Coordinates of C-alpha atoms and ligand atoms in Angstrom, one line a residue:
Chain A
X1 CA -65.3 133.5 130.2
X2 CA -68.2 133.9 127.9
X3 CA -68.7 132.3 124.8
X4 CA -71.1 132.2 122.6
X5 CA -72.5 129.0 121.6
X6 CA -71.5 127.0 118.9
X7 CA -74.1 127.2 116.1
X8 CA -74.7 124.3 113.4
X9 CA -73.8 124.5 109.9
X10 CA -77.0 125.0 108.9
X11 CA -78.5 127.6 110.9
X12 CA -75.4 130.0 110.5
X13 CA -76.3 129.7 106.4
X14 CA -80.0 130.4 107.3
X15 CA -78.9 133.4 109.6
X16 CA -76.3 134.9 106.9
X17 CA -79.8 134.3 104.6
X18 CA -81.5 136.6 106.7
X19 CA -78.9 139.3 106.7
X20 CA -79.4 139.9 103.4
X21 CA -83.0 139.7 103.1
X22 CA -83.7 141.8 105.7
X23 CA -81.1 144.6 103.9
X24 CA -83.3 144.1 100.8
X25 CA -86.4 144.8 102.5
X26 CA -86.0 147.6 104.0
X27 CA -84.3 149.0 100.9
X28 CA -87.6 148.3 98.9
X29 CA -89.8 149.6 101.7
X30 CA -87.8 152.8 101.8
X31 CA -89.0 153.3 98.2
X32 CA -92.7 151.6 98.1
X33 CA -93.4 153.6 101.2
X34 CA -91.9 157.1 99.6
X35 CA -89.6 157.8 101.9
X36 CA -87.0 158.1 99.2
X37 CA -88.3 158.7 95.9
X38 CA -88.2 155.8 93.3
X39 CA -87.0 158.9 90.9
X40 CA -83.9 158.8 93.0
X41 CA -83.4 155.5 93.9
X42 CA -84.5 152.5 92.3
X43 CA -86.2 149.6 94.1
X44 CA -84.9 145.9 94.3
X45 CA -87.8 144.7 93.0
X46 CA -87.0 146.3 89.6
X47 CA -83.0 145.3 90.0
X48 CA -84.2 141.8 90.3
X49 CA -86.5 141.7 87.0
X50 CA -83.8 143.4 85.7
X51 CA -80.8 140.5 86.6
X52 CA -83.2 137.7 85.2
X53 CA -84.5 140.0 82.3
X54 CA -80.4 141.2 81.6
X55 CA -79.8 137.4 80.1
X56 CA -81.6 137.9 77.0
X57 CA -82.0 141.8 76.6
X58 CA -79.4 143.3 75.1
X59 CA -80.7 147.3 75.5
X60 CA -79.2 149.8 76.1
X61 CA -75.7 148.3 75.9
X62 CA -75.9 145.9 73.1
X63 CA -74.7 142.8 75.0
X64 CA -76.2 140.1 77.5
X65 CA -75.4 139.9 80.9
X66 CA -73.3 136.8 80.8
X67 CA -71.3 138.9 77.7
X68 CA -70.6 141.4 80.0
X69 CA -69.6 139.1 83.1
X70 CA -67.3 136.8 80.8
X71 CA -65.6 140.1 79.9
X72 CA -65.0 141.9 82.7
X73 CA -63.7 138.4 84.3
X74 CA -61.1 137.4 81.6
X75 CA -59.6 140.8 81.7
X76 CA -59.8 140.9 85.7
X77 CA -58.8 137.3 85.8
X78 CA -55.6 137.9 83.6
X79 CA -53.7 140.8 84.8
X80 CA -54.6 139.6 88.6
X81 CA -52.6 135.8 87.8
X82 CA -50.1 137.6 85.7
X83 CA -49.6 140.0 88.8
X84 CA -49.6 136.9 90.7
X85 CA -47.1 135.4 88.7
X86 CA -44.5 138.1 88.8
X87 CA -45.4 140.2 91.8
X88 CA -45.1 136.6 94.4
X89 CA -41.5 136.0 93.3
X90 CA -40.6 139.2 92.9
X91 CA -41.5 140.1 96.5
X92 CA -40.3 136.7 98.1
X93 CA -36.4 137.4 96.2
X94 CA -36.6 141.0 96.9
X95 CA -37.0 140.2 100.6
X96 CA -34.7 137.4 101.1
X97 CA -32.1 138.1 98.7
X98 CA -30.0 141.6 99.8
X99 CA -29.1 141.9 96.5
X100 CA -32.3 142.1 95.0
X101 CA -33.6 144.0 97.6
X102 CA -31.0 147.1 96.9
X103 CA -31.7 146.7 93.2
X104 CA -35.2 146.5 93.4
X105 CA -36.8 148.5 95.9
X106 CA -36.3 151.7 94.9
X107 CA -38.1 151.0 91.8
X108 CA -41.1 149.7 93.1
X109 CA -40.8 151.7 96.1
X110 CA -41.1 155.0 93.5
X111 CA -43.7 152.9 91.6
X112 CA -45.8 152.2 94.3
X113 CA -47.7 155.2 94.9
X114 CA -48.9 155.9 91.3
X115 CA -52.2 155.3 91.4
X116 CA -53.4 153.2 88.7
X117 CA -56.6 155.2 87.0
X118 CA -53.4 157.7 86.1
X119 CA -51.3 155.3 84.0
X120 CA -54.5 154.9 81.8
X121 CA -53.0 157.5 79.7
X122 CA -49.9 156.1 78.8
X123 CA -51.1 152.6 78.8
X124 CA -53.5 153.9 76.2
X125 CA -50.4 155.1 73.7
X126 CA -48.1 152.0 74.8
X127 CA -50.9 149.5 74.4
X128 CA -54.0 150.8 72.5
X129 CA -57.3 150.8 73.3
X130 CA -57.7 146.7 73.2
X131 CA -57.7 144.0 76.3
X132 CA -54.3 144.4 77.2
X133 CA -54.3 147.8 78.1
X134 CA -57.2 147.2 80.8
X135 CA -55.4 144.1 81.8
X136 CA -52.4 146.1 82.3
X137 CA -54.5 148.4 84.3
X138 CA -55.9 145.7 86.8
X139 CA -52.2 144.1 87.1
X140 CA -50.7 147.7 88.4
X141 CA -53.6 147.5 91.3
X142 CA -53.0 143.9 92.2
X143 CA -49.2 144.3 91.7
X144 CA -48.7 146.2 94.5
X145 CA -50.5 144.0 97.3
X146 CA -48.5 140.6 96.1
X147 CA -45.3 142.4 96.3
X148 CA -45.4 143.9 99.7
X149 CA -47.0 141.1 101.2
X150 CA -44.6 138.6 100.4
X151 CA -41.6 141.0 100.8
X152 CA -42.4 141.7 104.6
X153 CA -43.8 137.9 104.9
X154 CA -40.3 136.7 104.3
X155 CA -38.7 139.0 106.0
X156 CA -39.9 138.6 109.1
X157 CA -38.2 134.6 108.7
X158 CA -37.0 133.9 112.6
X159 CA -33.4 133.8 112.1
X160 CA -33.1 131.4 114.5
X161 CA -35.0 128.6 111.5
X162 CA -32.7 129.6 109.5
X163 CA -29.9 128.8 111.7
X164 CA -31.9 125.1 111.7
X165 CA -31.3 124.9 108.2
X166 CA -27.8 126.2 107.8
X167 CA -26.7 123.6 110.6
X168 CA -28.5 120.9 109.0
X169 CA -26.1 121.5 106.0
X170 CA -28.8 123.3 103.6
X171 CA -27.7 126.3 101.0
X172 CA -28.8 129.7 101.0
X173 CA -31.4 128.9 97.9
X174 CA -32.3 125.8 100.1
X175 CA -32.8 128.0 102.7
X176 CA -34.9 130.6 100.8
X177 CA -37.5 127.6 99.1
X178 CA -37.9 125.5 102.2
X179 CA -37.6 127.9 105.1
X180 CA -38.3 131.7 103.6
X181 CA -41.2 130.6 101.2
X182 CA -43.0 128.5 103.8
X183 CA -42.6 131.1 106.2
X184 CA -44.3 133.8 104.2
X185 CA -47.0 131.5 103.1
X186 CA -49.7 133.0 104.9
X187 CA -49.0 136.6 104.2
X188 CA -48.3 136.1 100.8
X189 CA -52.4 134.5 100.4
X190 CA -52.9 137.7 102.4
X191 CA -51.5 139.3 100.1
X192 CA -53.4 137.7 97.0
X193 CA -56.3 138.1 98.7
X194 CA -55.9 141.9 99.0
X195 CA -54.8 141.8 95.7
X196 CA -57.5 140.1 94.0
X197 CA -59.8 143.0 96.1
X198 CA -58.1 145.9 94.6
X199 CA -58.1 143.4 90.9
X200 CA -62.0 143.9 91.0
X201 CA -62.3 147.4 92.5
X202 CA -60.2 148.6 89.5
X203 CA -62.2 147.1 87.0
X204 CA -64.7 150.0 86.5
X205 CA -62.0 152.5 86.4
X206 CA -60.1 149.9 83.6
X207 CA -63.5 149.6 81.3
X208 CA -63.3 153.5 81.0
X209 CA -60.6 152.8 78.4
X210 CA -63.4 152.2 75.6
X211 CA -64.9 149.6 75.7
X212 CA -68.1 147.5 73.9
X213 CA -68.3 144.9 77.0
X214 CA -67.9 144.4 80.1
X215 CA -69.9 145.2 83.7
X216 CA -67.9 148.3 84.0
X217 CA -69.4 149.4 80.3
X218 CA -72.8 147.8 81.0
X219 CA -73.0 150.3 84.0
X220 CA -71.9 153.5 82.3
X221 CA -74.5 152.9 79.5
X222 CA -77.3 152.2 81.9
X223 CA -76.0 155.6 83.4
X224 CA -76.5 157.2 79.6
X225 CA -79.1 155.9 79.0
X226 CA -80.9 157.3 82.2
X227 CA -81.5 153.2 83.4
X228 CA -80.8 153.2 87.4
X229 CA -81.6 149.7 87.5
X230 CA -78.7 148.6 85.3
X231 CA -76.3 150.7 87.2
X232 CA -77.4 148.9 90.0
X233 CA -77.5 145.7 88.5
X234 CA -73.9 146.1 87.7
X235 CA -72.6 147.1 91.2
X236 CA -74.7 144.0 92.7
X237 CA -73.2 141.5 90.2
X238 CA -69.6 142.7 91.1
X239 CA -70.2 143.0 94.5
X240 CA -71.5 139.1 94.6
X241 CA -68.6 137.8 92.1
X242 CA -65.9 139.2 93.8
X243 CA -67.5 138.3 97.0
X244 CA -67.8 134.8 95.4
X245 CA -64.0 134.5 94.2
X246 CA -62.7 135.9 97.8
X247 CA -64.4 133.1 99.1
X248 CA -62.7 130.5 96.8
X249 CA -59.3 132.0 96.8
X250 CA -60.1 131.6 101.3
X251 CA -60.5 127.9 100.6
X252 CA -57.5 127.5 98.4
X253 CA -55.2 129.2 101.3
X254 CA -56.8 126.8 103.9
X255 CA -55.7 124.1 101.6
X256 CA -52.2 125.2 100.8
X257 CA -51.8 126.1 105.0
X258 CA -53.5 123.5 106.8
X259 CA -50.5 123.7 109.9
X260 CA -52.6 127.2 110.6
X261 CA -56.2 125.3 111.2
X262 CA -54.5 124.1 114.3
X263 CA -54.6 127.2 115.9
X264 CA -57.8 127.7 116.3
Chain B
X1 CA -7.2 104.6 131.6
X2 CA -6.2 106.4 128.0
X3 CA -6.5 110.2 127.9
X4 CA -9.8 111.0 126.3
X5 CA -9.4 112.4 122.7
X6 CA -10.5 115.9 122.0
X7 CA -13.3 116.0 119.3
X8 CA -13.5 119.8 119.3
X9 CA -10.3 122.4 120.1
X10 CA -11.2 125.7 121.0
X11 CA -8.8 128.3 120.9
X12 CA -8.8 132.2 121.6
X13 CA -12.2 133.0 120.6
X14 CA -12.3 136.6 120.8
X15 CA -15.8 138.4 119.4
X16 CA -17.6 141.7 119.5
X17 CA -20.5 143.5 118.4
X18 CA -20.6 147.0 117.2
X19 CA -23.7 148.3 118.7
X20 CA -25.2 152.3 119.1
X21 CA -24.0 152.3 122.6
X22 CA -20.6 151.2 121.5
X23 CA -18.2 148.1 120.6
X24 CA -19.6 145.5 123.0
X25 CA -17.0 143.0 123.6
X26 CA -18.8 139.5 124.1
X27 CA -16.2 136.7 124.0
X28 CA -12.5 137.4 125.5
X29 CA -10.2 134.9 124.5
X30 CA -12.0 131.9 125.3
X31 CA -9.9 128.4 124.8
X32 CA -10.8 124.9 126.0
X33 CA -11.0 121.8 124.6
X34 CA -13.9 119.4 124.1
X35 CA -13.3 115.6 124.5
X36 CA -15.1 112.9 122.3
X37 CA -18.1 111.7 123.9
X38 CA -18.5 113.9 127.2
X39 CA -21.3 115.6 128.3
X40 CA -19.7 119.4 128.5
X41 CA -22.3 121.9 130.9
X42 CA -21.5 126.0 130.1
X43 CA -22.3 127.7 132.6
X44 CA -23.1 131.4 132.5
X45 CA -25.1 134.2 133.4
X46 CA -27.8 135.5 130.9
X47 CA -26.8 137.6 128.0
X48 CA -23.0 136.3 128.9
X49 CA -22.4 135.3 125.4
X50 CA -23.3 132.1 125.8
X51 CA -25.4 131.7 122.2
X52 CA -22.5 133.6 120.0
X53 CA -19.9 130.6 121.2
X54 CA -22.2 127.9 119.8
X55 CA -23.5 129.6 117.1
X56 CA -19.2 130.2 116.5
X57 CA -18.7 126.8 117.1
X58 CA -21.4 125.4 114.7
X59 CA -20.3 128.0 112.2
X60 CA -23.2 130.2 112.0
X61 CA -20.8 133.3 113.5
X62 CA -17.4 134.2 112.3
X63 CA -15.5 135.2 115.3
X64 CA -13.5 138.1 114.9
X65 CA -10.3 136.2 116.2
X66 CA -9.5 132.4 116.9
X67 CA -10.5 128.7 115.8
X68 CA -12.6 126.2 116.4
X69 CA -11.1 122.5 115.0
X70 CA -13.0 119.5 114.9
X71 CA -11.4 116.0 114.9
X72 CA -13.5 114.2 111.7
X73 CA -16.9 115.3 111.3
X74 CA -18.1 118.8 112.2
X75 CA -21.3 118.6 111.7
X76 CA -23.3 119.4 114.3
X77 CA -26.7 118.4 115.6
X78 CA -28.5 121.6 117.4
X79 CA -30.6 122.6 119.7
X80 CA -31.8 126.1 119.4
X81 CA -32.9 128.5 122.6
X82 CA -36.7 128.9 122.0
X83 CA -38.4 126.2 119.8
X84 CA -37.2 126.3 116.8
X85 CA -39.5 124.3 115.2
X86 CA -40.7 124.7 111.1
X87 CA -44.7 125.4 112.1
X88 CA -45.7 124.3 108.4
X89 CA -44.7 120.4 108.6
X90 CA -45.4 117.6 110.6
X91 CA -43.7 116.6 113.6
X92 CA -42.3 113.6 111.5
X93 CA -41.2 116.0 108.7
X94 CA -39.0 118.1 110.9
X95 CA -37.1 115.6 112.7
X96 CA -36.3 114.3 108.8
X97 CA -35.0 117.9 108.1
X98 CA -31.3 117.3 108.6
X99 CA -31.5 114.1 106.8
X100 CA -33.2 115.9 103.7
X101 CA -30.5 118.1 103.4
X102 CA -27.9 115.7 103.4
X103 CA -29.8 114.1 100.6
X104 CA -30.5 110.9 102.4
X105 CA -33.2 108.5 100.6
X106 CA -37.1 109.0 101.6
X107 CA -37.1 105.8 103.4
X108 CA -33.9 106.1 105.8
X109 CA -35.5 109.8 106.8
X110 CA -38.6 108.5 108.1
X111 CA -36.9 105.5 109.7
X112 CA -34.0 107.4 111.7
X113 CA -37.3 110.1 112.7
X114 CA -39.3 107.1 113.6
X115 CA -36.5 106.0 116.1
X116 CA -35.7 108.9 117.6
X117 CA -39.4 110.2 117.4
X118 CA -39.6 107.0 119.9
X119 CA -36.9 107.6 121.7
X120 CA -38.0 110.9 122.9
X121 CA -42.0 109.4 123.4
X122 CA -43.6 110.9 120.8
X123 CA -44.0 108.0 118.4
X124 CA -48.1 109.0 118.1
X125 CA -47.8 112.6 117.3
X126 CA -45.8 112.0 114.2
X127 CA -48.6 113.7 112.2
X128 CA -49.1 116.5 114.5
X129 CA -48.5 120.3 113.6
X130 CA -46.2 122.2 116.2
X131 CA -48.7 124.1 117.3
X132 CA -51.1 121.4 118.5
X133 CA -47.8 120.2 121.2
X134 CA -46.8 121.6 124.8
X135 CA -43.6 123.3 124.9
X136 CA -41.9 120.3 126.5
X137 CA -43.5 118.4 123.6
X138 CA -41.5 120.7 121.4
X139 CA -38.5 120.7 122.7
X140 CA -38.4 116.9 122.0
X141 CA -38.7 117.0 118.9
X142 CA -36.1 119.6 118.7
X143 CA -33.8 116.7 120.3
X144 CA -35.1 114.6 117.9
X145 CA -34.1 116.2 115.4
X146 CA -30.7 117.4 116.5
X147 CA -29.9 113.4 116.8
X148 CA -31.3 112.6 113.4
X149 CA -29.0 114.6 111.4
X150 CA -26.5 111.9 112.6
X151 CA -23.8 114.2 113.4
X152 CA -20.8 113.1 116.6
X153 CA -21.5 116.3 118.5
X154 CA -24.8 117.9 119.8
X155 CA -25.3 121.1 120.9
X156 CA -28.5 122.5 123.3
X157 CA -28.9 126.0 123.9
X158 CA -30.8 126.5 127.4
X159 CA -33.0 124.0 126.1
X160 CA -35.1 123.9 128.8
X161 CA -35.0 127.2 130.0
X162 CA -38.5 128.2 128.8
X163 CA -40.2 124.9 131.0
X164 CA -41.8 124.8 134.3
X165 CA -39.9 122.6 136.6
X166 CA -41.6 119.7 136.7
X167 CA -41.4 119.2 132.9
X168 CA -37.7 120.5 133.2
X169 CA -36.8 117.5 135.2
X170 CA -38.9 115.5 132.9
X171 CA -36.9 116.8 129.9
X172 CA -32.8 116.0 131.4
X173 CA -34.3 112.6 132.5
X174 CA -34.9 112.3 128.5
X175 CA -31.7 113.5 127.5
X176 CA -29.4 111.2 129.8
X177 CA -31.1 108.5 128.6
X178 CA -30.8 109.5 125.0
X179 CA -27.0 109.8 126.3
X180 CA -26.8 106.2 127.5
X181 CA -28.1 104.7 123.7
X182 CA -26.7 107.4 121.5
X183 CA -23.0 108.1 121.0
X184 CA -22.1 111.6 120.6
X185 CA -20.3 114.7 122.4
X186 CA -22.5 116.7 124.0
X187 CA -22.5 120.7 124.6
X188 CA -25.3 121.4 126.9
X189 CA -25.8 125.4 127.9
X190 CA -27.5 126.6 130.9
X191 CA -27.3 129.2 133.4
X192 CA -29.3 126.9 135.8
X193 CA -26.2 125.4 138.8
X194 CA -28.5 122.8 139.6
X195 CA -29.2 121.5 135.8
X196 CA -25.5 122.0 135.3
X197 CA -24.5 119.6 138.1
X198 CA -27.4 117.2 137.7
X199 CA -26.0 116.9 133.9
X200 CA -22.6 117.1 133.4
X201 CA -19.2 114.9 133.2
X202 CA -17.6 118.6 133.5
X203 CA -19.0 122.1 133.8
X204 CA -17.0 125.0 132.8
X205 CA -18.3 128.3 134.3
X206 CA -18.6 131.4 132.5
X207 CA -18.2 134.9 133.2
X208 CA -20.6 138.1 132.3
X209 CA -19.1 139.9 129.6
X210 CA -16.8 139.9 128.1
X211 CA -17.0 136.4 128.7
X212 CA -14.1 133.8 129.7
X213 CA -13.8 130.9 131.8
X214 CA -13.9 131.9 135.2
X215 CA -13.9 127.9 136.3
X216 CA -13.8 124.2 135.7
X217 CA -15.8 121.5 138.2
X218 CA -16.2 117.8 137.0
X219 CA -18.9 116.5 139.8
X220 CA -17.6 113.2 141.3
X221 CA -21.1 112.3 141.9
X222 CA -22.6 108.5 141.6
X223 CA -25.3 108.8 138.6
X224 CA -28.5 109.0 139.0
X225 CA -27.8 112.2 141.1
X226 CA -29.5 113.2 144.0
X227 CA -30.2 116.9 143.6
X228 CA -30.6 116.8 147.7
X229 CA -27.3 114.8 148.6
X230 CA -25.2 117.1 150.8
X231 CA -22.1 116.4 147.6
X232 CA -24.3 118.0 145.4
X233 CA -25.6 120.9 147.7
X234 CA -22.0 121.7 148.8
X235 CA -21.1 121.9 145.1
X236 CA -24.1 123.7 144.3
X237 CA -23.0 126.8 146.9
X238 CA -19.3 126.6 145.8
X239 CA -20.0 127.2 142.2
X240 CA -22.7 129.7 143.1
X241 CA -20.3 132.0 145.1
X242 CA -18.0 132.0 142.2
X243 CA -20.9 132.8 140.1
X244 CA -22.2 135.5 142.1
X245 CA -18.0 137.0 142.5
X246 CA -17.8 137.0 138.9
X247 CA -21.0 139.2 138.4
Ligands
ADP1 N1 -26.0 140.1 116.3 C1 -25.7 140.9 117.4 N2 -25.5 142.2 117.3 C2 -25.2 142.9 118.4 N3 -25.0 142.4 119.6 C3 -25.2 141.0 119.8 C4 -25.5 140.2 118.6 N4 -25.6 138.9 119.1 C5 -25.3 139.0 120.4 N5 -25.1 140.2 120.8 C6 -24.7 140.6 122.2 O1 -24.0 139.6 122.8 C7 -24.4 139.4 124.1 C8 -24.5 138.0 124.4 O2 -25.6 137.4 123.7 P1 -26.0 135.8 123.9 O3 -24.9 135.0 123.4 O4 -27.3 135.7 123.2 O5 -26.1 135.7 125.4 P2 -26.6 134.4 126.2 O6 -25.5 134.0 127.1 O7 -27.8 134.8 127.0 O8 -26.9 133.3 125.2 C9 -25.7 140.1 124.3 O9 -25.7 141.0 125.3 C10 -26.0 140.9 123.0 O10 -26.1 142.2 123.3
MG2 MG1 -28.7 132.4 124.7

């Protein structure tokens, strides 16, 4: 059998390195060279005096960029735990527990397929125009994820363990803490991870509830105000924080599951 | 010699299962007794029923008719069909898992896994994960833990059936000599003849379904047996041609 051969630390960083220098090249060659024009498309070079220039410029949209990133991560950061919070348990109970499951899943099941952009509306009467309506926002989008994934992670429980535990003398709640919720485990990160994606993706759509801050509102005013490098500044700095904060929450779920390193 | 005492009393265990293709009838008035501190083989054909009377027996099923009565404790120390094995702890941590649930101290867990842990050979994987061990591996701490939980009766569900058969011999070496240190009745399940006889003080064999007893043998053969002794042979072929009638 093939295999490729194992590469050190170091040189796997330096290749990753390359990826992206090479993807930023060619983009400012595209432009330099004409092939696109820069009216139409903005070059790096300009995106990156722009990102080190954003720290202390507050035009067109009145704020820094660290404002804006501090922002758009407390309101991200708070409905995704808070969905976290409610949606984990939920899911777990609602896939162990018949009970819950009768009671419960028709709701969310009917819930489920609103999309989120269209409860902006009535989360603006309910909640106002303020942080908790955008918050609300991103907790609908990473709601849905946490549920699901820990429902059918616990459902899929081998009988056969829970049988171990039931002969070993353990309660149904025993069983649901030390043999459901283990079991689940890894889809339940899954599901957090997935979560936290759809968390960050909403967050443009959540900032369209008026705001004065925030990367969402930092890219529709360099859209007004006719500054591509903004928008673009913007996309790159959520595209590299969420990218960032998917790779911690990867290195929490290794922690909390090290049985699963084992496999490989 | 005293009669032997019966630690568990079986009587007219009757069970079916309503499936699409109709009421599928699994146990048929099954009685016999179980005596304290034998080594009891059942003997059947696959998808006999085989499972549903331990699982009735160690109260995970509710047959639909009949008892099962234990004399004292009826807990019951068990070996599941496939490795049944919790993949997120240690090797130590889930032969303390009957112990935990009986509330036992921190302490007396790891000692009683520690013993049987070393019974069973596997004192130096006591920090391993399941899924760094060989499925003979597993299967011993499955036994492990079946013992810890303390409990007079053990019951093992084809516990070898998914091991080649050099590790299969291995594995019934293991659990006589777990028999000779460790009191406790045993309920071993197989549909292997040859495991049956090398194992058990008595063998009752079981029909396809709806299962019953079809026969009893208790092997009046010197221990260790020799799987190629013409006592054991001839008793291999008898109970196969009652196994093969009953098909
Ligand atoms: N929960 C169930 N629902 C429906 N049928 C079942 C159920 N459990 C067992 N059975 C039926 O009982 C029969 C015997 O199963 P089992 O006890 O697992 O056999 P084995 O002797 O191989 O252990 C099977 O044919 C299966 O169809
Ligand atoms: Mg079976």
């Amino acid at each position: 059998m093939y295999r490729e051969k194992k590469r050190p630390f170091w040189q796997n960083a330096l290749l990753s390195a390359a990826g992206i220098i090479v993807f930023f090249a060619i983009w400012e060659l595209v432009v330099a060279t004409g092939m696109v024009s820069p009216e139409k498309l903005v070059a790096p070079s300009k995106v990156i005096y722009a990102f080190f220039d954003k720290f202390h410029n507050v035009v067109p949209d009145g704020n820094t960029l660290d404002v804006h990133i501090i922002t758009s991560l407390k309101i991200v950061l708070a409905g995704f735990l808070s969905a976290c919070i409610i949606g984990v348990p939920l899911g777990l109970a609602m896939g162990f527990f018949k009970t819950c499951n009768r009671l419960l899943t028709p709701v969310f099941e009917i819930v489920r397929p609103i999309p989120p952009l269209a409860w902006i509306p009535i989360v603006i009467v309910m909640l106002g125009i303020g942080f908790q309506s955008k918050v609300f926002i991103i907790f609908i989008a990473a709601f849905v994820p946490c549920v699901i994934n820990s429902y059918t992670g616990i459902q899929a429980t081998p009988k056969v363990l829970l049988n171990v535990a039931r002969t070993a003398g353990a309660s149904h709640f025993e069983m649901f803490c030390k043999v459901g919720v283990p079991y689940a485990l890894p889809m339940v990160f899954t599901g957090i991870r997935v979560s936290f994606g759809s968390a960050w993706a909403t967050l443009v759509a959540a900032e369209m509830i008026a705001s004065s801050e925030g990367l969402g509102y930092m890219i529709q005013q360099g859209r007004n105000a006719s500054k591509p490098e903004i928008v673009i500044l913007g996309m790159l700095v959520i595209g590299l924080i969420g990218a960032a904060l998917t790779y911690l929450l990867g290195i929490l779920e290794r922690k909390a599951t090290p049985w699963r390193k084992t496999h490989e | 010699m005293a009669l032997p005492s019966v630690k568990i009393e079986i009587s007219k265990l009757s069970k079916s299962y309503e499936t699409k293709k109709g009421v599928v009838r699994v146990l048929d008035d099954v009685s016999f007794s179980v005596y304290e501190n034998e080594f009891l083989v059942i003997l059947g054909p696959g998808q006999c029923g085989k499972t549903v009377l331990l699982n009735t027996i160690a109260d995970i099923e509710q047959p639909d008719s009949g008892s099962v009565s234990f004399n004292g404790d009826s807990s019951v120390g068990f070996v599941f069909q496939r490795y049944a094995l919790f993949n997120w702890k240690t090797v130590i941590k889930n032969v303390e898992t009957p112990l935990r649930y009986r509330g036992a101290s921190a302490e007396e867990c790891t000692a009683t896994a520690r013993k049987y842990l070393d019974l069973v050979g596997l004192k130096d994987f006591e920090s391993a994960y399941p899924a760094q061990l060989s499925g003979g591996m597993k299967q011993r701490v499955a036994i492990a833990r079946a013992y810890t939980s303390g409990s007079d009766t053990i019951i093992m569900d084809e516990p070898f059936g998914a091991l080649d058969a050099q590790t299969r011999y291995q594995m019934e070496e293991e659990v006589l000599k777990l028999r000779k240190t460790e009191k406790a009745t045993v309920i071993f399940v197989t549909n292997n003849i040859e495991e049956a006889i090398y194992l058990g003080d008595r063998i009752l064999l079981f029909s396809d379904k709806p299962s019953h007893i079809v026969n009893e043998f208790v092997p009046e053969l010197p221990r260790p047996r020799n799987r190629t002794s013409p006592e054991f042979m001839a008793l291999r072929d008898e109970i196969t041609a009652q196994m093969d009638l009953s098909l």
